[in-house]
Coordinates of C-alpha atoms and ligand atoms in Angstrom, one line a residue:
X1 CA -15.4 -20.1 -0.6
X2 CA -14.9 -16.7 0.2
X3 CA -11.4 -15.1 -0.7
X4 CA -10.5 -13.6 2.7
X5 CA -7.5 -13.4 4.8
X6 CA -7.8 -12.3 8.3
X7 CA -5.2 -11.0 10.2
X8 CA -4.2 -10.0 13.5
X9 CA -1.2 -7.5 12.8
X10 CA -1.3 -6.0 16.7
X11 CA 0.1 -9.1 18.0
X12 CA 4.0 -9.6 17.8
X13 CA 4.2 -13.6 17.3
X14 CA 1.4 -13.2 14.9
X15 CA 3.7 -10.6 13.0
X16 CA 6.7 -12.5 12.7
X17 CA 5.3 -15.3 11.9
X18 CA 3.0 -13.6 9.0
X19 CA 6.1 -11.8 8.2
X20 CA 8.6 -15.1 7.5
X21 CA 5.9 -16.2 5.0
X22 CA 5.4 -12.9 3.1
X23 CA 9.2 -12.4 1.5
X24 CA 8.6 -11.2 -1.2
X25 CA 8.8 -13.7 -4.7
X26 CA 9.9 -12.0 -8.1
X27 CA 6.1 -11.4 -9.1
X28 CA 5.9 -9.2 -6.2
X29 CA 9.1 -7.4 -6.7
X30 CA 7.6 -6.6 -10.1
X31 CA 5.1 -4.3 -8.6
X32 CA 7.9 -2.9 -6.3
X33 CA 9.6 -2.2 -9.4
X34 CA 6.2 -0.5 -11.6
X35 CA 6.2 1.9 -8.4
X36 CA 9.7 2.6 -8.3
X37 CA 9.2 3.4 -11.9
X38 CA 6.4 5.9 -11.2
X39 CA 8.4 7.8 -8.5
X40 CA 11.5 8.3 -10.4
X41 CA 9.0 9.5 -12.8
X42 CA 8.3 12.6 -10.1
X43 CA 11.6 14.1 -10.5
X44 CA 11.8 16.4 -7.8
X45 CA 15.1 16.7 -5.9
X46 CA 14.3 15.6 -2.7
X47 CA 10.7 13.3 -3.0
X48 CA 9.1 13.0 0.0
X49 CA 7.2 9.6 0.3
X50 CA 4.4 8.3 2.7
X51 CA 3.7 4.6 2.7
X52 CA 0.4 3.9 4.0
X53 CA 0.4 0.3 5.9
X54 CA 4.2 0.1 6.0
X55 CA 4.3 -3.8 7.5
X56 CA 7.3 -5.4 7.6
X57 CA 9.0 -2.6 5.5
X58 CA 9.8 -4.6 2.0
X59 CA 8.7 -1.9 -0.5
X60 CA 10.6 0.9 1.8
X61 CA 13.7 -1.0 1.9
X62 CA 13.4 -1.9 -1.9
X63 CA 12.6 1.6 -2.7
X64 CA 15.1 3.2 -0.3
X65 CA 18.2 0.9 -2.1
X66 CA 16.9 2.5 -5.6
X67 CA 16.5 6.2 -4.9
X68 CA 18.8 8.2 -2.3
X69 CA 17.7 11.9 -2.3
X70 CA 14.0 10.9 -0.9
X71 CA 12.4 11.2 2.8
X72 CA 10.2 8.2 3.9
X73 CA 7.9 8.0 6.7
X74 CA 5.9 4.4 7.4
X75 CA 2.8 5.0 8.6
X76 CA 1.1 1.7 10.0
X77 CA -1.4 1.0 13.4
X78 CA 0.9 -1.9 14.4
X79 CA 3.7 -1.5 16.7
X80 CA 5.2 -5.0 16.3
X81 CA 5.4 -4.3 12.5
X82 CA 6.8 -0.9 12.9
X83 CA 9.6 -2.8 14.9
X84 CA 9.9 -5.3 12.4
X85 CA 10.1 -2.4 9.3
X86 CA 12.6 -0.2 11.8
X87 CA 15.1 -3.7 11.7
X88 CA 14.6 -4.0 8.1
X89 CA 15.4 -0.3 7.1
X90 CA 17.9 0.2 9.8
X91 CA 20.7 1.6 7.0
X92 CA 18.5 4.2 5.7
X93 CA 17.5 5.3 9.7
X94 CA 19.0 9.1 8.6
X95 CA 15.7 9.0 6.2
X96 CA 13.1 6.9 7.2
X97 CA 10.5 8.0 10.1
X98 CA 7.7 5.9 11.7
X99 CA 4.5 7.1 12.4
X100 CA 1.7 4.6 14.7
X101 CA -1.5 6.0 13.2
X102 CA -5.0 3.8 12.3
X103 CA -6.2 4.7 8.9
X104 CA -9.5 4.2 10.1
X105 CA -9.9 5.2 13.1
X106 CA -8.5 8.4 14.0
X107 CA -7.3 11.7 12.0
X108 CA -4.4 9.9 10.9
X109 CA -2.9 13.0 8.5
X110 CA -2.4 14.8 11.5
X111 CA -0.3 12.4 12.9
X112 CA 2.1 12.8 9.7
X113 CA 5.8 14.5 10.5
X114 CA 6.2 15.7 7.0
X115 CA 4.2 16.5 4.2
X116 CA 4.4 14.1 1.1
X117 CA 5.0 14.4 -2.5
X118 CA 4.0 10.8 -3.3
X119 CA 1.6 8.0 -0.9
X120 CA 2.5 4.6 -1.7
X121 CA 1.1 1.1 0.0
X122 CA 1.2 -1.9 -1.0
X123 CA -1.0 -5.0 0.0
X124 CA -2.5 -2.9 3.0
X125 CA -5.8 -0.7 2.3
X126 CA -8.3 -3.9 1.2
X127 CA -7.5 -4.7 5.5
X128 CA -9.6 -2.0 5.8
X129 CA -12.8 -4.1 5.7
X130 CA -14.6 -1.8 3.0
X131 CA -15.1 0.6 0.6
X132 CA -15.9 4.1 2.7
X133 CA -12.8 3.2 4.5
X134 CA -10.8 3.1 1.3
X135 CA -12.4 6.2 0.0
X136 CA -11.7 7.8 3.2
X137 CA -7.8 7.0 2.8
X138 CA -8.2 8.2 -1.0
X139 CA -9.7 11.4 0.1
X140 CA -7.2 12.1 3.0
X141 CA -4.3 11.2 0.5
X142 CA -6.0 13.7 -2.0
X143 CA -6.1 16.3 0.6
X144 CA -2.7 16.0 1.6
X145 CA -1.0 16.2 -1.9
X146 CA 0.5 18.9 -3.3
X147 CA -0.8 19.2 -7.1
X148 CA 0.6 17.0 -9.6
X149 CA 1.6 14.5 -6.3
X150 CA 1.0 11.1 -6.9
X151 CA -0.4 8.4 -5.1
X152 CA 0.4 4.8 -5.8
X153 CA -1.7 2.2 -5.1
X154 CA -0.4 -2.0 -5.2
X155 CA -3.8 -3.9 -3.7
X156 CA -5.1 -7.2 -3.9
X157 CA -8.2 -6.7 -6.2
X158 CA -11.2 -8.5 -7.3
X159 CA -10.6 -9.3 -10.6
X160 CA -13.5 -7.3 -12.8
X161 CA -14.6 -10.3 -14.3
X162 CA -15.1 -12.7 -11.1
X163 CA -17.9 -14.1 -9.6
X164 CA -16.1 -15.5 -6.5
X165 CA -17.0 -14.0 -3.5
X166 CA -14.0 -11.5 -1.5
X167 CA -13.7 -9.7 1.2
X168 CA -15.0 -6.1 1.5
X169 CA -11.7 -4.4 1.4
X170 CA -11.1 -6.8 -1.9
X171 CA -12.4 -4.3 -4.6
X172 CA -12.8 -4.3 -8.6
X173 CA -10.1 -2.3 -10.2
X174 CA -13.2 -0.2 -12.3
X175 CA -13.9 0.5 -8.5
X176 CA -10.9 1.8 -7.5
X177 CA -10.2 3.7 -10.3
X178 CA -14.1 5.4 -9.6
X179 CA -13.4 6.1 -5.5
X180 CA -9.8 7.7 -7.0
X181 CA -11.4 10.0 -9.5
X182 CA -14.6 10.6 -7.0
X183 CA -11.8 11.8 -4.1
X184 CA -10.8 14.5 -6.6
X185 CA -7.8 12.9 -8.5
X186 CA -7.8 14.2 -12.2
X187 CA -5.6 11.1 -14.2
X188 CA -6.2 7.5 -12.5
X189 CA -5.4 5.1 -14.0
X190 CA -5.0 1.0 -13.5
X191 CA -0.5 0.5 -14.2
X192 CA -1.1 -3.2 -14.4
X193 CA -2.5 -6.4 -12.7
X194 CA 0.1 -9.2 -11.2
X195 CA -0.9 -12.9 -10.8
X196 CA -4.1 -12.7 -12.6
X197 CA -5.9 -15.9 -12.0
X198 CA -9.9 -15.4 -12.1
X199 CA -11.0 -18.8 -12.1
X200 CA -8.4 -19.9 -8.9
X201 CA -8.6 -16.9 -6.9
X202 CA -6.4 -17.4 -3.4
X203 CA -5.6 -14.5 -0.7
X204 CA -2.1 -14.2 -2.6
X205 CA -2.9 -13.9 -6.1
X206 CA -4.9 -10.9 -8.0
X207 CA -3.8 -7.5 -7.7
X208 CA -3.1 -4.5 -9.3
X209 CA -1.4 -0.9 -9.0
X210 CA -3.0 2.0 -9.2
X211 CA -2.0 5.7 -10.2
X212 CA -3.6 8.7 -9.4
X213 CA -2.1 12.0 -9.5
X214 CA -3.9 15.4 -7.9
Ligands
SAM301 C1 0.7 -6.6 4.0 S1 1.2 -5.5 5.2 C2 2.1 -4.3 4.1 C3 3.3 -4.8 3.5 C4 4.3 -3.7 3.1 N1 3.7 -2.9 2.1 C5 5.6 -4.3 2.6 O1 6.0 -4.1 1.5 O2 6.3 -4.9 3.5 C6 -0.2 -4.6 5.6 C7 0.0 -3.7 6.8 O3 -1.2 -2.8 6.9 C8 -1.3 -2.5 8.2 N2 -2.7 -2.1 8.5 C9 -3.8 -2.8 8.3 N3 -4.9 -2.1 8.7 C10 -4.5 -0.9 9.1 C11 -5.1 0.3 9.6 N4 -6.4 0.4 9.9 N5 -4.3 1.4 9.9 C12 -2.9 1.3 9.7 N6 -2.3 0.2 9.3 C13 -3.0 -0.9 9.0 C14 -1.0 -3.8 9.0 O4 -0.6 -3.6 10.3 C15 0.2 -4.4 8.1 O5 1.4 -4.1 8.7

């Protein structure tokens, strides 16, 4: 059985429905909190943040409760779910900005209204089918860094020691960490893995966070 989950995030009952069953459980907060973790880390006065795949908007409201002297902007291709994050984040509207861009297929840096300091996702770049298209993210994030930005990465992984068959976008974490360096990040490194189970892979468990700093 292939570990695959297919999704069709452009349409609006599809969206809410997807969203009701993604609420985040305590495991998943724990990667909201390694990456909250990371960007206090930055310690600049005023971070600004791009989340890459911005869905429903649970990592951007969780962030935006923790830290108040940052800008966000949610980047994601699906207008339903940039409603959907807009309701979520609705106290922090004097911060947060939306931006409708495809990470594959168009120039979506130039779509960007302000510059980042740090790129986060979370459980969004293995949709992108494949590896090229995550390198291609890796390298747009790169070139849009300032040095020593930092990009933060929370995916669903293949675990490096499975045999199980995934989806394209499903990568090993020595593969990620690889595509990182090869995009021209100097330290990546693999945080941690969540819900490691190798031998009872689902489209839920297995993944990991990801740092890489330019
Ligand atoms: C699982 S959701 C992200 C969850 C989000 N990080 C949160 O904490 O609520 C993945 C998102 O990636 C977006 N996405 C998938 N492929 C995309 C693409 N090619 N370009 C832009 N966004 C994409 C989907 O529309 C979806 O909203």
């Amino acid at each position: 059985m292939k570990i695959e989950a297919l999704h069709k995030f452009h349409d609006a009952d599809f969206s809410k429905e997807w969203v009701e069953k993604f609420e985040p459980t305590p495991p998943r907060i724990k990667l909201f909190e390694t990456i909250l973790k990371q960007i206090e880390k930055v310690g600049r006065k005023k971070t600004s943040i791009l989340e890459l795949g911005i869905g429903p908007g649970f990592l951007a409201d969780y962030l935006l409760k923790e830290l108040n002297t940052v800008t966000y902007e949610g980047l994601d291709f699906s207008e339903s779910m940039l409603k959907i994050a807009a309701k979520r984040t609705a106290k922090h509207e004097k911060i947060i900005k939306f931006t409708q861009a495809d990470l594959i297929n168009e120039v979506w840096t130039e779509k960007l209204k302000k510059s980042p300091d740090v790129v986060v996702s979370t459980w969004a770049l293995h949709d992108l089918f494949n590896k090229n298209n995550i390198f291609n993210v890796y390298k747009s994030a790169h070139k849009i860094l300032p040095k020593d930005g930092v990009f933060l990465n929370g995916d669903f992984i293949k675990p490096e020691e499975s045999n199980h068959e995934y989806e394209g976008g499903r990568i090993r974490p020595s593969e990620h960490i690889k595509l990182l360096q090869e995009a021209g990040f100097k330290s990546v490194k693999c945080l941690e893995e969540f819900e490691k189970d190798v031998e009872n892979p689902t489209t839920a468990n297995n993944y990991a966070c990801f740092k890489a700093k330019k």
